[in-house]
Amino acid sequence: MKILFLGDVVAKCGREAVIRNIKSLKNEYGADFVIVNAENAAHGKGITASIYSRLTAAGADVITLGNHAFSKKEIINQIDLCENLVRPANLEPTHIGQAYVVRECFGKKIAVASIMCEAFMCPVSRNPVDAMRKLLEEIRADLIIVDLHGESTGEKMTFTRYFKNELTAVIGTHTHVQTADERLIDGCAFISDVGMCGAYDSILGRDADEVMSHYIDKKLTRYTPACGPALICGCLIETDDTTNRAVSITRIQKRPNNAG
Ligand code: FE2
């Protein structure tokens, strides 16, 4: 089984690039299943049901979220209509939406779950390890892919080593910067952060001039999403169909033509 995971979709630029390219990426990497983190897809924060529908229509099988899951208030009333949308298990309020989904693909049950980290993040309802343990009591699947959303590379590595025998892959999201530490940990695929799909000429997908004037001159900023050609980041996880363990993880980074 080959699973394509695309990292945090940021605003219109990233969203349109993913929608435009998802099928060709799927073909290029021979992916059977596609997961997209889209917690920043709606103008840089949150998601709406219509964006969810466009991403799934384009080829995403499951959409994951993060600390901005509920930043667009309209999603709260629409979330039950988005059957393959996954919110972090330990993000308040915990009663809205679902913390994992199980989808069938070529006879395999694939669970996709989302967990928030603790370090440098907003308060969580339950620590990541306890939240994952609770999900594992419920999940019945052949493969379990976790979107681990947080700042700290060390926290993500520690979590993965703890759960390496129970999970197929732990894919870090949130920082928007792809790390070069993809590896297998005893049959569990891991990367600290898969990176973003958003404007290449930006600071983490935001307008660079605005962020700089905030940093240098202390001017107020709205963190306006940047425009322009998009960077597309992700990874491909391959699993063994007999053991259901990960056998490889490949980092994907597509820069725009003529990128610096
Ligand atoms: Fe985030």
XYZ file of C-alpha atoms and ligand atoms in Angstrom:
261
model
C 0.000 0.000 0.000
C 1.253 3.457 -0.864
C -0.084 6.409 1.069
C 0.548 10.002 0.001
C 0.456 12.584 2.805
C 0.457 16.271 1.871
C 1.421 18.808 4.532
C -0.379 21.843 5.783
C -2.329 23.483 2.984
C -2.016 27.240 3.502
C -4.657 29.588 2.084
C -5.799 29.988 -1.516
C -2.361 29.604 -3.049
C -1.691 26.236 -1.384
C -5.274 25.069 -1.727
C -5.487 25.697 -5.468
C -2.054 24.116 -6.038
C -3.108 20.950 -4.192
C -6.468 20.768 -5.964
C -4.717 21.233 -9.319
C -1.935 18.705 -8.673
C -3.325 16.011 -6.397
C -4.223 13.575 -9.197
C -0.886 13.969 -10.978
C 0.994 13.526 -7.673
C -1.042 10.402 -6.981
C -0.112 9.050 -10.418
C 3.542 10.075 -10.165
C 4.029 8.264 -6.842
C 1.588 5.403 -7.496
C -0.354 6.299 -4.341
C -3.405 4.247 -3.388
C -4.622 6.586 -0.657
C -4.220 10.326 -0.011
C -4.265 12.232 3.292
C -4.101 16.047 3.358
C -3.640 18.299 6.385
C -5.834 21.310 5.585
C -6.060 23.114 8.915
C -4.872 26.378 7.297
C -6.723 25.993 4.002
C -9.281 28.787 4.535
C -7.415 32.102 4.232
C -4.610 30.745 6.408
C -6.659 29.520 9.367
C -9.241 26.762 9.580
C -11.352 25.040 6.967
C -14.876 25.308 5.573
C -17.164 22.546 4.331
C -16.868 23.817 0.767
C -13.045 23.644 0.897
C -13.304 20.148 2.390
C -15.592 19.161 -0.513
C -13.247 20.598 -3.134
C -10.208 18.807 -1.669
C -11.991 15.460 -1.432
C -13.443 15.874 -4.938
C -9.896 16.533 -6.175
C -8.690 13.209 -4.721
C -8.019 13.514 -0.983
C -9.385 10.491 0.896
C -9.015 11.948 4.392
C -8.469 15.548 5.562
C -6.779 16.232 8.901
C -6.792 19.388 11.012
C -4.774 20.922 13.872
C -4.862 23.743 16.415
C -6.821 25.918 13.926
C -9.474 23.223 13.411
C -12.324 25.475 14.523
C -10.971 28.880 13.504
C -13.700 29.172 10.855
C -16.806 29.005 13.014
C -19.085 27.736 10.227
C -17.283 24.371 10.232
C -18.656 23.636 13.715
C -22.195 23.262 12.356
C -21.074 21.565 9.150
C -18.506 19.116 10.527
C -20.857 16.140 10.770
C -21.441 16.443 7.011
C -17.695 16.052 6.397
C -17.391 12.298 6.914
C -13.652 12.069 6.213
C -12.554 15.113 8.208
C -10.438 14.399 11.316
C -9.898 16.844 14.181
C -7.241 16.437 16.901
C -8.445 14.041 19.607
C -7.147 16.248 22.429
C -8.161 19.712 21.170
C -10.968 21.478 23.015
C -13.911 21.310 22.456
C -13.583 17.543 22.134
C -17.241 16.778 21.398
C -17.206 18.325 17.899
C -16.311 16.079 14.959
C -14.251 12.895 14.987
C -10.693 12.157 16.126
C -10.167 9.332 13.641
C -11.764 7.736 10.610
C -11.350 4.248 9.187
C -11.489 3.912 5.402
C -11.234 0.766 3.325
C -8.675 0.657 0.486
C -7.838 -2.476 -1.531
C -9.115 -4.702 1.278
C -7.164 -2.927 4.023
C -8.747 -0.878 6.764
C -6.779 2.370 7.096
C -7.311 4.455 10.238
C -6.259 8.109 10.156
C -6.063 9.867 13.523
C -4.987 13.310 14.690
C -3.228 14.193 17.943
C -2.007 17.579 19.202
C 1.392 17.932 20.851
C 1.855 19.783 24.152
C 5.153 21.689 23.841
C 4.769 25.344 22.714
C 1.146 24.669 21.726
C -2.245 25.748 23.072
C -3.469 23.799 26.127
C -4.721 20.318 25.283
C -7.564 18.419 26.912
C -5.397 15.345 27.434
C -1.678 14.737 26.971
C -0.747 13.251 23.567
C 0.232 9.826 24.944
C -2.973 9.353 26.916
C -5.021 10.663 23.980
C -3.355 8.141 21.642
C -3.776 5.284 24.144
C -7.493 6.099 24.355
C -7.846 6.047 20.562
C -5.986 2.730 20.337
C -8.593 1.173 22.634
C -11.213 2.022 19.983
C -9.500 1.789 16.602
C -9.838 -1.467 14.677
C -7.747 -1.235 11.501
C -4.894 -2.831 9.578
C -2.941 0.408 9.233
C -2.943 3.380 11.613
C -1.593 6.710 10.360
C -1.297 9.535 12.896
C -1.024 13.222 12.046
C 0.950 14.506 15.065
C 0.460 18.265 15.132
C 3.013 20.355 17.005
C 6.140 22.491 17.217
C 8.669 20.244 18.924
C 10.659 17.746 16.850
C 11.827 16.037 20.049
C 8.295 15.579 21.332
C 7.244 14.054 18.010
C 10.206 11.637 18.011
C 9.537 10.625 21.620
C 5.862 9.983 20.913
C 6.750 7.879 17.869
C 9.298 5.726 19.707
C 6.711 5.065 22.400
C 4.014 3.955 19.914
C 6.265 2.491 17.172
C 4.858 -1.025 17.507
C 1.232 0.041 17.401
C 1.297 2.639 14.615
C 2.073 2.381 10.908
C 3.224 5.982 10.538
C 3.508 9.169 12.555
C 3.620 12.229 10.316
C 4.415 15.564 11.962
C 2.601 18.717 10.866
C 2.180 22.354 11.993
C 5.578 24.085 11.573
C 5.219 24.463 7.763
C 8.947 23.663 7.445
C 9.820 20.226 6.109
C 12.403 18.348 8.149
C 14.966 15.981 6.640
C 14.635 13.313 9.335
C 12.275 10.900 7.596
C 13.020 7.333 8.645
C 11.611 4.024 9.746
C 11.560 3.283 13.469
C 11.084 -0.485 13.658
C 8.410 -0.572 10.952
C 6.804 2.738 11.853
C 7.340 5.510 9.276
C 8.225 8.883 10.763
C 8.996 12.467 9.836
C 9.088 15.324 12.374
C 7.375 17.710 9.985
C 6.156 17.066 6.489
C 6.133 20.770 5.517
C 3.502 22.948 3.854
C 1.652 23.433 0.600
C 1.624 27.208 0.251
C 3.270 30.255 -1.274
C 6.984 29.679 -1.804
C 7.846 33.385 -1.588
C 6.570 33.791 1.965
C 7.312 33.263 5.638
C 5.541 30.025 6.537
C 2.876 30.852 3.934
C 2.311 34.428 5.196
C 3.139 37.691 3.435
C 6.876 38.132 4.071
C 6.914 41.973 4.069
C 4.108 42.103 6.612
C 5.754 39.563 8.914
C 9.076 41.413 8.621
C 7.532 44.806 9.468
C 5.977 43.183 12.518
C 9.307 41.636 13.529
C 11.535 44.637 12.780
C 9.287 47.672 13.354
C 6.763 46.082 15.725
C 3.920 47.049 13.375
C 0.598 45.326 13.767
C 0.128 42.431 11.383
C -2.835 40.421 10.196
C -0.523 37.633 9.017
C -2.039 37.947 5.556
C -1.554 34.790 3.469
C 1.023 35.201 0.718
C 0.234 34.755 -2.973
C 2.308 33.375 -5.823
C 3.651 30.050 -7.063
C 3.287 27.300 -4.485
C 5.650 24.947 -2.761
C 4.141 21.468 -2.371
C 5.443 19.315 0.472
C 4.509 15.816 1.487
C 5.719 12.276 1.859
C 4.969 8.821 0.541
C 4.614 5.947 2.998
C 4.873 2.419 1.644
C 3.669 -0.559 3.655
C 4.092 -4.316 3.307
C 0.751 -5.926 2.432
C 1.546 -9.024 4.512
C 2.852 -7.464 7.729
C 1.087 -4.081 7.380
C 4.314 -2.472 8.615
C 5.946 0.493 6.908
C 8.827 -0.402 4.597
C 9.742 3.083 3.361
C 9.034 6.770 3.700
C 10.013 9.189 0.961
C 10.058 12.947 1.382
C 8.380 14.966 -1.377
C 9.142 18.626 -2.056
C 8.052 20.321 -5.290
C 9.342 23.854 -5.643
C 7.970 26.250 -8.268
C 9.972 26.665 -11.467
C 12.796 29.203 -11.075
C 12.532 29.026 -7.257
C 15.504 30.391 -5.383
Fe -1.122 24.217 13.338
